[in-house]
Amino acid sequence: MARTRAAYEYTEAEDKSMRLGFLLIAAGLLSLLGLGCCWLRPALQERGGGGSANCTVLAVRQLGERFACTFSCGAACRGTARYPCLQVLVRTSRSSAPALLHEDERQLRTTPKCSYIPPCARDDQENSENVTYKQKYWKEKVGSQPFTCYFNQHLRPDDVMLKRTHDETVLLHCFLWPVVTFLVGVLIVVLTICAKSLAVRAEAIKKKKH
């Protein structure tokens, strides 16, 4: 029994390999748990109440109201500027009522009254020019051409989004890499145990022959 126990004692290299395997297993499980609770579950909930539709622009307008944004001009330099509120009203294939278009879910939560948030510049005039350019884009380049938009009943059913924040690719990577890490850890542990077992058996067979 003492000889068998001694034969199954792992070398320093095998011990490091086992520790690495268990570390990867723990990292994979913790990553999957953390992403599932903090990011993946809310993302799936958002997608669960949504769908896609065909949208057509009805009207593009600027409101008199202006919103504040924060710009950065260096490591310790920050300030506040303002930009006009642009609204893009569309008609969807799922409803005849006008709907307000937004860039994505984040923009909908940040400024639910507006359809576009320009990159915040220090000069208010530059922000206004960026919004005007976007207004011309929707009026002249898009016009009456239909395009794909997305809606979500959990957020605001009367609003639509131009793109989704959480698409299938992001959700796949969110789930895939923790699972790959977990499986690599399991593979390292299993291979180390199998290699040790084969080495012990080979040593036992060698002693029997002698």
mmCIF file with all atom_site columns, C-alpha atoms in Angstrom:
data_model
loop_
_atom_site.group_PDB
_atom_site.id
_atom_site.type_symbol
_atom_site.label_atom_id
_atom_site.label_alt_id
_atom_site.label_comp_id
_atom_site.label_asym_id
_atom_site.label_entity_id
_atom_site.label_seq_id
_atom_site.pdbx_PDB_ins_code
_atom_site.Cartn_x
_atom_site.Cartn_y
_atom_site.Cartn_z
_atom_site.occupancy
_atom_site.B_iso_or_equiv
_atom_site.pdbx_formal_charge
_atom_site.auth_seq_id
_atom_site.auth_comp_id
_atom_site.auth_asym_id
_atom_site.auth_atom_id
_atom_site.pdbx_PDB_model_num
ATOM 1   C CA . MET A 1 1   ? 0.000   0.000  0.000   1.00 0.00 ? 1   MET A CA 1
ATOM 2   C CA . ALA A 1 2   ? 2.814   2.403  0.852   1.00 0.00 ? 2   ALA A CA 1
ATOM 3   C CA . ARG A 1 3   ? 4.522   1.685  -2.472  1.00 0.00 ? 3   ARG A CA 1
ATOM 4   C CA . THR A 1 4   ? 1.281   2.225  -4.414  1.00 0.00 ? 4   THR A CA 1
ATOM 5   C CA . ARG A 1 5   ? 0.631   5.471  -2.571  1.00 0.00 ? 5   ARG A CA 1
ATOM 6   C CA . ALA A 1 6   ? 4.150   6.685  -3.293  1.00 0.00 ? 6   ALA A CA 1
ATOM 7   C CA . ALA A 1 7   ? 3.810   5.759  -6.958  1.00 0.00 ? 7   ALA A CA 1
ATOM 8   C CA . TYR A 1 8   ? 0.683   7.919  -7.284  1.00 0.00 ? 8   TYR A CA 1
ATOM 9   C CA . GLU A 1 9   ? 2.309   10.994 -5.758  1.00 0.00 ? 9   GLU A CA 1
ATOM 10  C CA . TYR A 1 10  ? 2.445   13.749 -8.377  1.00 0.00 ? 10  TYR A CA 1
ATOM 11  C CA . THR A 1 11  ? 5.697   15.332 -9.456  1.00 0.00 ? 11  THR A CA 1
ATOM 12  C CA . GLU A 1 12  ? 6.153   19.096 -9.287  1.00 0.00 ? 12  GLU A CA 1
ATOM 13  C CA . ALA A 1 13  ? 5.330   19.499 -12.990 1.00 0.00 ? 13  ALA A CA 1
ATOM 14  C CA . GLU A 1 14  ? 2.208   17.327 -12.678 1.00 0.00 ? 14  GLU A CA 1
ATOM 15  C CA . ASP A 1 15  ? 1.124   19.239 -9.588  1.00 0.00 ? 15  ASP A CA 1
ATOM 16  C CA . LYS A 1 16  ? 1.442   22.547 -11.469 1.00 0.00 ? 16  LYS A CA 1
ATOM 17  C CA . SER A 1 17  ? -0.536  21.097 -14.355 1.00 0.00 ? 17  SER A CA 1
ATOM 18  C CA . MET A 1 18  ? -3.334  20.020 -11.997 1.00 0.00 ? 18  MET A CA 1
ATOM 19  C CA . ARG A 1 19  ? -3.414  23.434 -10.346 1.00 0.00 ? 19  ARG A CA 1
ATOM 20  C CA . LEU A 1 20  ? -3.648  25.126 -13.744 1.00 0.00 ? 20  LEU A CA 1
ATOM 21  C CA . GLY A 1 21  ? -6.509  22.862 -14.734 1.00 0.00 ? 21  GLY A CA 1
ATOM 22  C CA . PHE A 1 22  ? -8.478  23.531 -11.551 1.00 0.00 ? 22  PHE A CA 1
ATOM 23  C CA . LEU A 1 23  ? -7.780  27.260 -11.896 1.00 0.00 ? 23  LEU A CA 1
ATOM 24  C CA . LEU A 1 24  ? -9.205  27.278 -15.429 1.00 0.00 ? 24  LEU A CA 1
ATOM 25  C CA . ILE A 1 25  ? -12.251 25.305 -14.272 1.00 0.00 ? 25  ILE A CA 1
ATOM 26  C CA . ALA A 1 26  ? -12.918 27.789 -11.468 1.00 0.00 ? 26  ALA A CA 1
ATOM 27  C CA . ALA A 1 27  ? -12.336 30.775 -13.782 1.00 0.00 ? 27  ALA A CA 1
ATOM 28  C CA . GLY A 1 28  ? -14.728 29.377 -16.382 1.00 0.00 ? 28  GLY A CA 1
ATOM 29  C CA . LEU A 1 29  ? -17.470 28.731 -13.820 1.00 0.00 ? 29  LEU A CA 1
ATOM 30  C CA . LEU A 1 30  ? -17.092 32.122 -12.148 1.00 0.00 ? 30  LEU A CA 1
ATOM 31  C CA . SER A 1 31  ? -17.025 33.935 -15.507 1.00 0.00 ? 31  SER A CA 1
ATOM 32  C CA . LEU A 1 32  ? -20.149 32.131 -16.687 1.00 0.00 ? 32  LEU A CA 1
ATOM 33  C CA . LEU A 1 33  ? -21.925 32.853 -13.411 1.00 0.00 ? 33  LEU A CA 1
ATOM 34  C CA . GLY A 1 34  ? -20.883 36.520 -13.381 1.00 0.00 ? 34  GLY A CA 1
ATOM 35  C CA . LEU A 1 35  ? -21.745 37.173 -17.010 1.00 0.00 ? 35  LEU A CA 1
ATOM 36  C CA . GLY A 1 36  ? -25.003 35.300 -16.680 1.00 0.00 ? 36  GLY A CA 1
ATOM 37  C CA . CYS A 1 37  ? -26.172 37.326 -13.675 1.00 0.00 ? 37  CYS A CA 1
ATOM 38  C CA . CYS A 1 38  ? -24.803 40.749 -14.635 1.00 0.00 ? 38  CYS A CA 1
ATOM 39  C CA . TRP A 1 39  ? -25.008 40.819 -18.426 1.00 0.00 ? 39  TRP A CA 1
ATOM 40  C CA . LEU A 1 40  ? -26.364 37.778 -20.231 1.00 0.00 ? 40  LEU A CA 1
ATOM 41  C CA . ARG A 1 41  ? -29.675 37.483 -18.378 1.00 0.00 ? 41  ARG A CA 1
ATOM 42  C CA . PRO A 1 42  ? -30.626 41.191 -18.804 1.00 0.00 ? 42  PRO A CA 1
ATOM 43  C CA . ALA A 1 43  ? -29.636 40.986 -22.475 1.00 0.00 ? 43  ALA A CA 1
ATOM 44  C CA . LEU A 1 44  ? -31.841 37.939 -23.047 1.00 0.00 ? 44  LEU A CA 1
ATOM 45  C CA . GLN A 1 45  ? -34.705 39.636 -21.214 1.00 0.00 ? 45  GLN A CA 1
ATOM 46  C CA . GLU A 1 46  ? -34.370 42.634 -23.517 1.00 0.00 ? 46  GLU A CA 1
ATOM 47  C CA . ARG A 1 47  ? -34.401 40.422 -26.589 1.00 0.00 ? 47  ARG A CA 1
ATOM 48  C CA . GLY A 1 48  ? -37.271 38.332 -25.274 1.00 0.00 ? 48  GLY A CA 1
ATOM 49  C CA . GLY A 1 49  ? -39.833 41.105 -25.728 1.00 0.00 ? 49  GLY A CA 1
ATOM 50  C CA . GLY A 1 50  ? -38.522 42.383 -29.044 1.00 0.00 ? 50  GLY A CA 1
ATOM 51  C CA . GLY A 1 51  ? -38.629 41.740 -32.758 1.00 0.00 ? 51  GLY A CA 1
ATOM 52  C CA . SER A 1 52  ? -37.875 43.309 -36.105 1.00 0.00 ? 52  SER A CA 1
ATOM 53  C CA . ALA A 1 53  ? -40.003 45.298 -38.529 1.00 0.00 ? 53  ALA A CA 1
ATOM 54  C CA . ASN A 1 54  ? -39.729 47.384 -41.690 1.00 0.00 ? 54  ASN A CA 1
ATOM 55  C CA . CYS A 1 55  ? -39.607 51.135 -41.043 1.00 0.00 ? 55  CYS A CA 1
ATOM 56  C CA . THR A 1 56  ? -40.237 54.122 -43.323 1.00 0.00 ? 56  THR A CA 1
ATOM 57  C CA . VAL A 1 57  ? -39.373 57.723 -42.404 1.00 0.00 ? 57  VAL A CA 1
ATOM 58  C CA . LEU A 1 58  ? -42.398 59.966 -41.896 1.00 0.00 ? 58  LEU A CA 1
ATOM 59  C CA . ALA A 1 59  ? -40.797 63.167 -40.593 1.00 0.00 ? 59  ALA A CA 1
ATOM 60  C CA . VAL A 1 60  ? -37.428 64.492 -39.426 1.00 0.00 ? 60  VAL A CA 1
ATOM 61  C CA . ARG A 1 61  ? -37.372 67.531 -37.171 1.00 0.00 ? 61  ARG A CA 1
ATOM 62  C CA . GLN A 1 62  ? -35.368 69.401 -34.580 1.00 0.00 ? 62  GLN A CA 1
ATOM 63  C CA . LEU A 1 63  ? -37.020 70.382 -31.322 1.00 0.00 ? 63  LEU A CA 1
ATOM 64  C CA . GLY A 1 64  ? -36.350 73.682 -29.633 1.00 0.00 ? 64  GLY A CA 1
ATOM 65  C CA . GLU A 1 65  ? -35.132 71.848 -26.559 1.00 0.00 ? 65  GLU A CA 1
ATOM 66  C CA . ARG A 1 66  ? -31.376 71.332 -26.103 1.00 0.00 ? 66  ARG A CA 1
ATOM 67  C CA . PHE A 1 67  ? -29.661 68.646 -24.072 1.00 0.00 ? 67  PHE A CA 1
ATOM 68  C CA . ALA A 1 68  ? -26.368 68.684 -22.196 1.00 0.00 ? 68  ALA A CA 1
ATOM 69  C CA . CYS A 1 69  ? -23.413 66.430 -22.964 1.00 0.00 ? 69  CYS A CA 1
ATOM 70  C CA . THR A 1 70  ? -19.968 66.107 -21.385 1.00 0.00 ? 70  THR A CA 1
ATOM 71  C CA . PHE A 1 71  ? -16.828 66.580 -23.477 1.00 0.00 ? 71  PHE A CA 1
ATOM 72  C CA . SER A 1 72  ? -13.207 65.797 -22.626 1.00 0.00 ? 72  SER A CA 1
ATOM 73  C CA . CYS A 1 73  ? -10.297 68.002 -23.683 1.00 0.00 ? 73  CYS A CA 1
ATOM 74  C CA . GLY A 1 74  ? -7.504  66.270 -21.797 1.00 0.00 ? 74  GLY A CA 1
ATOM 75  C CA . ALA A 1 75  ? -6.659  64.183 -18.759 1.00 0.00 ? 75  ALA A CA 1
ATOM 76  C CA . ALA A 1 76  ? -7.958  66.755 -16.263 1.00 0.00 ? 76  ALA A CA 1
ATOM 77  C CA . CYS A 1 77  ? -10.141 68.811 -18.594 1.00 0.00 ? 77  CYS A CA 1
ATOM 78  C CA . ARG A 1 78  ? -13.863 68.160 -18.840 1.00 0.00 ? 78  ARG A CA 1
ATOM 79  C CA . GLY A 1 79  ? -16.791 70.399 -19.577 1.00 0.00 ? 79  GLY A CA 1
ATOM 80  C CA . THR A 1 80  ? -20.436 70.567 -20.597 1.00 0.00 ? 80  THR A CA 1
ATOM 81  C CA . ALA A 1 81  ? -21.824 71.497 -23.993 1.00 0.00 ? 81  ALA A CA 1
ATOM 82  C CA . ARG A 1 82  ? -25.289 71.385 -25.552 1.00 0.00 ? 82  ARG A CA 1
ATOM 83  C CA . TYR A 1 83  ? -26.814 69.895 -28.682 1.00 0.00 ? 83  TYR A CA 1
ATOM 84  C CA . PRO A 1 84  ? -30.284 70.195 -30.309 1.00 0.00 ? 84  PRO A CA 1
ATOM 85  C CA . CYS A 1 85  ? -32.739 67.326 -30.072 1.00 0.00 ? 85  CYS A CA 1
ATOM 86  C CA . LEU A 1 86  ? -33.339 65.537 -33.374 1.00 0.00 ? 86  LEU A CA 1
ATOM 87  C CA . GLN A 1 87  ? -36.434 63.400 -33.805 1.00 0.00 ? 87  GLN A CA 1
ATOM 88  C CA . VAL A 1 88  ? -36.931 60.868 -36.578 1.00 0.00 ? 88  VAL A CA 1
ATOM 89  C CA . LEU A 1 89  ? -40.533 59.664 -36.791 1.00 0.00 ? 89  LEU A CA 1
ATOM 90  C CA . VAL A 1 90  ? -41.144 56.422 -38.654 1.00 0.00 ? 90  VAL A CA 1
ATOM 91  C CA . ARG A 1 91  ? -43.996 54.139 -39.610 1.00 0.00 ? 91  ARG A CA 1
ATOM 92  C CA . THR A 1 92  ? -43.468 50.440 -38.938 1.00 0.00 ? 92  THR A CA 1
ATOM 93  C CA . SER A 1 93  ? -44.902 47.408 -40.694 1.00 0.00 ? 93  SER A CA 1
ATOM 94  C CA . ARG A 1 94  ? -46.424 46.231 -37.415 1.00 0.00 ? 94  ARG A CA 1
ATOM 95  C CA . SER A 1 95  ? -48.380 49.415 -36.650 1.00 0.00 ? 95  SER A CA 1
ATOM 96  C CA . SER A 1 96  ? -49.790 52.429 -38.477 1.00 0.00 ? 96  SER A CA 1
ATOM 97  C CA . ALA A 1 97  ? -49.064 54.751 -35.549 1.00 0.00 ? 97  ALA A CA 1
ATOM 98  C CA . PRO A 1 98  ? -45.877 56.893 -35.782 1.00 0.00 ? 98  PRO A CA 1
ATOM 99  C CA . ALA A 1 99  ? -42.919 55.699 -33.726 1.00 0.00 ? 99  ALA A CA 1
ATOM 100 C CA . LEU A 1 100 ? -39.782 57.517 -32.596 1.00 0.00 ? 100 LEU A CA 1
ATOM 101 C CA . LEU A 1 101 ? -36.536 56.052 -33.921 1.00 0.00 ? 101 LEU A CA 1
ATOM 102 C CA . HIS A 1 102 ? -33.471 55.589 -31.683 1.00 0.00 ? 102 HIS A CA 1
ATOM 103 C CA . GLU A 1 103 ? -29.911 54.416 -32.325 1.00 0.00 ? 103 GLU A CA 1
ATOM 104 C CA . ASP A 1 104 ? -30.086 51.527 -29.826 1.00 0.00 ? 104 ASP A CA 1
ATOM 105 C CA . GLU A 1 105 ? -31.343 50.578 -26.350 1.00 0.00 ? 105 GLU A CA 1
ATOM 106 C CA . ARG A 1 106 ? -28.695 52.654 -24.567 1.00 0.00 ? 106 ARG A CA 1
ATOM 107 C CA . GLN A 1 107 ? -29.593 55.813 -26.460 1.00 0.00 ? 107 GLN A CA 1
ATOM 108 C CA . LEU A 1 108 ? -33.286 55.161 -25.787 1.00 0.00 ? 108 LEU A CA 1
ATOM 109 C CA . ARG A 1 109 ? -32.625 55.038 -22.041 1.00 0.00 ? 109 ARG A CA 1
ATOM 110 C CA . THR A 1 110 ? -30.299 58.069 -22.060 1.00 0.00 ? 110 THR A CA 1
ATOM 111 C CA . THR A 1 111 ? -32.394 60.494 -24.136 1.00 0.00 ? 111 THR A CA 1
ATOM 112 C CA . PRO A 1 112 ? -35.847 59.016 -24.791 1.00 0.00 ? 112 PRO A CA 1
ATOM 113 C CA . LYS A 1 113 ? -37.040 62.250 -26.452 1.00 0.00 ? 113 LYS A CA 1
ATOM 114 C CA . CYS A 1 114 ? -34.348 62.301 -29.152 1.00 0.00 ? 114 CYS A CA 1
ATOM 115 C CA . SER A 1 115 ? -33.269 60.016 -31.983 1.00 0.00 ? 115 SER A CA 1
ATOM 116 C CA . TYR A 1 116 ? -29.579 60.925 -32.105 1.00 0.00 ? 116 TYR A CA 1
ATOM 117 C CA . ILE A 1 117 ? -26.765 61.906 -29.729 1.00 0.00 ? 117 ILE A CA 1
ATOM 118 C CA . PRO A 1 118 ? -23.848 63.563 -31.553 1.00 0.00 ? 118 PRO A CA 1
ATOM 119 C CA . PRO A 1 119 ? -20.213 63.104 -30.452 1.00 0.00 ? 119 PRO A CA 1
ATOM 120 C CA . CYS A 1 120 ? -19.924 65.746 -27.758 1.00 0.00 ? 120 CYS A CA 1
ATOM 121 C CA . ALA A 1 121 ? -17.747 68.652 -28.934 1.00 0.00 ? 121 ALA A CA 1
ATOM 122 C CA . ARG A 1 122 ? -16.658 71.650 -26.908 1.00 0.00 ? 122 ARG A CA 1
ATOM 123 C CA . ASP A 1 123 ? -18.365 74.085 -29.298 1.00 0.00 ? 123 ASP A CA 1
ATOM 124 C CA . ASP A 1 124 ? -22.170 74.101 -29.274 1.00 0.00 ? 124 ASP A CA 1
ATOM 125 C CA . GLN A 1 125 ? -22.162 75.180 -32.914 1.00 0.00 ? 125 GLN A CA 1
ATOM 126 C CA . GLU A 1 126 ? -20.213 72.074 -33.933 1.00 0.00 ? 126 GLU A CA 1
ATOM 127 C CA . ASN A 1 127 ? -22.733 69.898 -32.103 1.00 0.00 ? 127 ASN A CA 1
ATOM 128 C CA . SER A 1 128 ? -25.551 71.673 -33.951 1.00 0.00 ? 128 SER A CA 1
ATOM 129 C CA . GLU A 1 129 ? -23.818 71.086 -37.294 1.00 0.00 ? 129 GLU A CA 1
ATOM 130 C CA . ASN A 1 130 ? -23.450 67.376 -36.537 1.00 0.00 ? 130 ASN A CA 1
ATOM 131 C CA . VAL A 1 131 ? -27.146 67.104 -35.734 1.00 0.00 ? 131 VAL A CA 1
ATOM 132 C CA . THR A 1 132 ? -28.077 69.048 -38.900 1.00 0.00 ? 132 THR A CA 1
ATOM 133 C CA . TYR A 1 133 ? -25.920 66.701 -40.980 1.00 0.00 ? 133 TYR A CA 1
ATOM 134 C CA . LYS A 1 134 ? -27.740 63.725 -39.469 1.00 0.00 ? 134 LYS A CA 1
ATOM 135 C CA . GLN A 1 135 ? -31.057 65.416 -40.201 1.00 0.00 ? 135 GLN A CA 1
ATOM 136 C CA . LYS A 1 136 ? -30.129 65.836 -43.891 1.00 0.00 ? 136 LYS A CA 1
ATOM 137 C CA . TYR A 1 137 ? -29.006 62.217 -44.023 1.00 0.00 ? 137 TYR A CA 1
ATOM 138 C CA . TRP A 1 138 ? -32.398 60.933 -42.921 1.00 0.00 ? 138 TRP A CA 1
ATOM 139 C CA . LYS A 1 139 ? -34.283 63.361 -45.169 1.00 0.00 ? 139 LYS A CA 1
ATOM 140 C CA . GLU A 1 140 ? -32.253 63.119 -48.371 1.00 0.00 ? 140 GLU A CA 1
ATOM 141 C CA . LYS A 1 141 ? -30.347 59.834 -48.362 1.00 0.00 ? 141 LYS A CA 1
ATOM 142 C CA . VAL A 1 142 ? -32.825 57.575 -46.603 1.00 0.00 ? 142 VAL A CA 1
ATOM 143 C CA . GLY A 1 143 ? -36.032 59.390 -47.508 1.00 0.00 ? 143 GLY A CA 1
ATOM 144 C CA . SER A 1 144 ? -38.872 56.967 -48.146 1.00 0.00 ? 144 SER A CA 1
ATOM 145 C CA . GLN A 1 145 ? -36.651 53.893 -48.497 1.00 0.00 ? 145 GLN A CA 1
ATOM 146 C CA . PRO A 1 146 ? -37.684 51.119 -46.097 1.00 0.00 ? 146 PRO A CA 1
ATOM 147 C CA . PHE A 1 147 ? -35.106 49.806 -43.636 1.00 0.00 ? 147 PHE A CA 1
ATOM 148 C CA . THR A 1 148 ? -35.019 47.252 -40.835 1.00 0.00 ? 148 THR A CA 1
ATOM 149 C CA . CYS A 1 149 ? -35.738 48.483 -37.314 1.00 0.00 ? 149 CYS A CA 1
ATOM 150 C CA . TYR A 1 150 ? -36.244 46.751 -33.975 1.00 0.00 ? 150 TYR A CA 1
ATOM 151 C CA . PHE A 1 151 ? -38.768 47.160 -31.188 1.00 0.00 ? 151 PHE A CA 1
ATOM 152 C CA . ASN A 1 152 ? -38.913 46.021 -27.582 1.00 0.00 ? 152 ASN A CA 1
ATOM 153 C CA . GLN A 1 153 ? -42.126 45.748 -25.591 1.00 0.00 ? 153 GLN A CA 1
ATOM 154 C CA . HIS A 1 154 ? -40.215 45.774 -22.277 1.00 0.00 ? 154 HIS A CA 1
ATOM 155 C CA . LEU A 1 155 ? -38.718 49.239 -22.864 1.00 0.00 ? 155 LEU A CA 1
ATOM 156 C CA . ARG A 1 156 ? -41.138 51.549 -24.705 1.00 0.00 ? 156 ARG A CA 1
ATOM 157 C CA . PRO A 1 157 ? -43.563 49.940 -27.141 1.00 0.00 ? 157 PRO A CA 1
ATOM 158 C CA . ASP A 1 158 ? -44.031 53.211 -29.088 1.00 0.00 ? 158 ASP A CA 1
ATOM 159 C CA . ASP A 1 159 ? -40.306 53.531 -29.866 1.00 0.00 ? 159 ASP A CA 1
ATOM 160 C CA . VAL A 1 160 ? -38.098 51.571 -32.274 1.00 0.00 ? 160 VAL A CA 1
ATOM 161 C CA . MET A 1 161 ? -34.321 51.071 -32.549 1.00 0.00 ? 161 MET A CA 1
ATOM 162 C CA . LEU A 1 162 ? -32.030 51.209 -35.549 1.00 0.00 ? 162 LEU A CA 1
ATOM 163 C CA . LYS A 1 163 ? -29.816 48.459 -34.131 1.00 0.00 ? 163 LYS A CA 1
ATOM 164 C CA . ARG A 1 164 ? -29.680 46.156 -31.145 1.00 0.00 ? 164 ARG A CA 1
ATOM 165 C CA . THR A 1 165 ? -27.103 46.610 -28.424 1.00 0.00 ? 165 THR A CA 1
ATOM 166 C CA . HIS A 1 166 ? -26.983 42.865 -27.772 1.00 0.00 ? 166 HIS A CA 1
ATOM 167 C CA . ASP A 1 167 ? -26.878 40.888 -31.004 1.00 0.00 ? 167 ASP A CA 1
ATOM 168 C CA . GLU A 1 168 ? -26.465 37.134 -31.492 1.00 0.00 ? 168 GLU A CA 1
ATOM 169 C CA . THR A 1 169 ? -22.675 37.346 -31.981 1.00 0.00 ? 169 THR A CA 1
ATOM 170 C CA . VAL A 1 170 ? -22.085 39.146 -28.682 1.00 0.00 ? 170 VAL A CA 1
ATOM 171 C CA . LEU A 1 171 ? -24.328 36.728 -26.808 1.00 0.00 ? 171 LEU A CA 1
ATOM 172 C CA . LEU A 1 172 ? -22.528 33.780 -28.387 1.00 0.00 ? 172 LEU A CA 1
ATOM 173 C CA . HIS A 1 173 ? -19.091 35.034 -27.337 1.00 0.00 ? 173 HIS A CA 1
ATOM 174 C CA . CYS A 1 174 ? -20.418 35.840 -23.862 1.00 0.00 ? 174 CYS A CA 1
ATOM 175 C CA . PHE A 1 175 ? -21.392 32.185 -23.421 1.00 0.00 ? 175 PHE A CA 1
ATOM 176 C CA . LEU A 1 176 ? -18.680 30.527 -25.536 1.00 0.00 ? 176 LEU A CA 1
ATOM 177 C CA . TRP A 1 177 ? -15.423 31.683 -23.925 1.00 0.00 ? 177 TRP A CA 1
ATOM 178 C CA . PRO A 1 178 ? -16.249 30.765 -20.299 1.00 0.00 ? 178 PRO A CA 1
ATOM 179 C CA . VAL A 1 179 ? -17.341 27.308 -21.503 1.00 0.00 ? 179 VAL A CA 1
ATOM 180 C CA . VAL A 1 180 ? -14.136 26.904 -23.535 1.00 0.00 ? 180 VAL A CA 1
ATOM 181 C CA . THR A 1 181 ? -12.065 27.909 -20.476 1.00 0.00 ? 181 THR A CA 1
ATOM 182 C CA . PHE A 1 182 ? -13.937 25.376 -18.326 1.00 0.00 ? 182 PHE A CA 1
ATOM 183 C CA . LEU A 1 183 ? -13.485 22.574 -20.875 1.00 0.00 ? 183 LEU A CA 1
ATOM 184 C CA . VAL A 1 184 ? -9.765  23.293 -21.310 1.00 0.00 ? 184 VAL A CA 1
ATOM 185 C CA . GLY A 1 185 ? -9.332  23.081 -17.528 1.00 0.00 ? 185 GLY A CA 1
ATOM 186 C CA . VAL A 1 186 ? -11.198 19.766 -17.400 1.00 0.00 ? 186 VAL A CA 1
ATOM 187 C CA . LEU A 1 187 ? -9.095  18.447 -20.285 1.00 0.00 ? 187 LEU A CA 1
ATOM 188 C CA . ILE A 1 188 ? -5.831  19.384 -18.552 1.00 0.00 ? 188 ILE A CA 1
ATOM 189 C CA . VAL A 1 189 ? -6.880  17.660 -15.311 1.00 0.00 ? 189 VAL A CA 1
ATOM 190 C CA . VAL A 1 190 ? -8.100  14.503 -17.091 1.00 0.00 ? 190 VAL A CA 1
ATOM 191 C CA . LEU A 1 191 ? -4.979  14.238 -19.259 1.00 0.00 ? 191 LEU A CA 1
ATOM 192 C CA . THR A 1 192 ? -2.705  14.708 -16.240 1.00 0.00 ? 192 THR A CA 1
ATOM 193 C CA . ILE A 1 193 ? -4.516  11.992 -14.271 1.00 0.00 ? 193 ILE A CA 1
ATOM 194 C CA . CYS A 1 194 ? -4.491  9.617  -17.259 1.00 0.00 ? 194 CYS A CA 1
ATOM 195 C CA . ALA A 1 195 ? -0.804  10.222 -17.926 1.00 0.00 ? 195 ALA A CA 1
ATOM 196 C CA . LYS A 1 196 ? 0.032   9.578  -14.272 1.00 0.00 ? 196 LYS A CA 1
ATOM 197 C CA . SER A 1 197 ? -2.066  6.400  -14.219 1.00 0.00 ? 197 SER A CA 1
ATOM 198 C CA . LEU A 1 198 ? -0.393  5.065  -17.361 1.00 0.00 ? 198 LEU A CA 1
ATOM 199 C CA . ALA A 1 199 ? 3.051   5.868  -15.963 1.00 0.00 ? 199 ALA A CA 1
ATOM 200 C CA . VAL A 1 200 ? 2.263   3.979  -12.730 1.00 0.00 ? 200 VAL A CA 1
ATOM 201 C CA . ARG A 1 201 ? 0.983   0.958  -14.638 1.00 0.00 ? 201 ARG A CA 1
ATOM 202 C CA . ALA A 1 202 ? 4.011   0.932  -16.911 1.00 0.00 ? 202 ALA A CA 1
ATOM 203 C CA . GLU A 1 203 ? 6.301   1.078  -13.871 1.00 0.00 ? 203 GLU A CA 1
ATOM 204 C CA . ALA A 1 204 ? 4.401   -1.814 -12.232 1.00 0.00 ? 204 ALA A CA 1
ATOM 205 C CA . ILE A 1 205 ? 4.638   -3.962 -15.383 1.00 0.00 ? 205 ILE A CA 1
ATOM 206 C CA . LYS A 1 206 ? 8.348   -3.204 -15.640 1.00 0.00 ? 206 LYS A CA 1
ATOM 207 C CA . LYS A 1 207 ? 8.951   -4.337 -12.026 1.00 0.00 ? 207 LYS A CA 1
ATOM 208 C CA . LYS A 1 208 ? 7.020   -7.581 -12.588 1.00 0.00 ? 208 LYS A CA 1
ATOM 209 C CA . LYS A 1 209 ? 9.196   -8.447 -15.570 1.00 0.00 ? 209 LYS A CA 1
ATOM 210 C CA . HIS A 1 210 ? 12.361  -7.949 -13.548 1.00 0.00 ? 210 HIS A CA 1
#
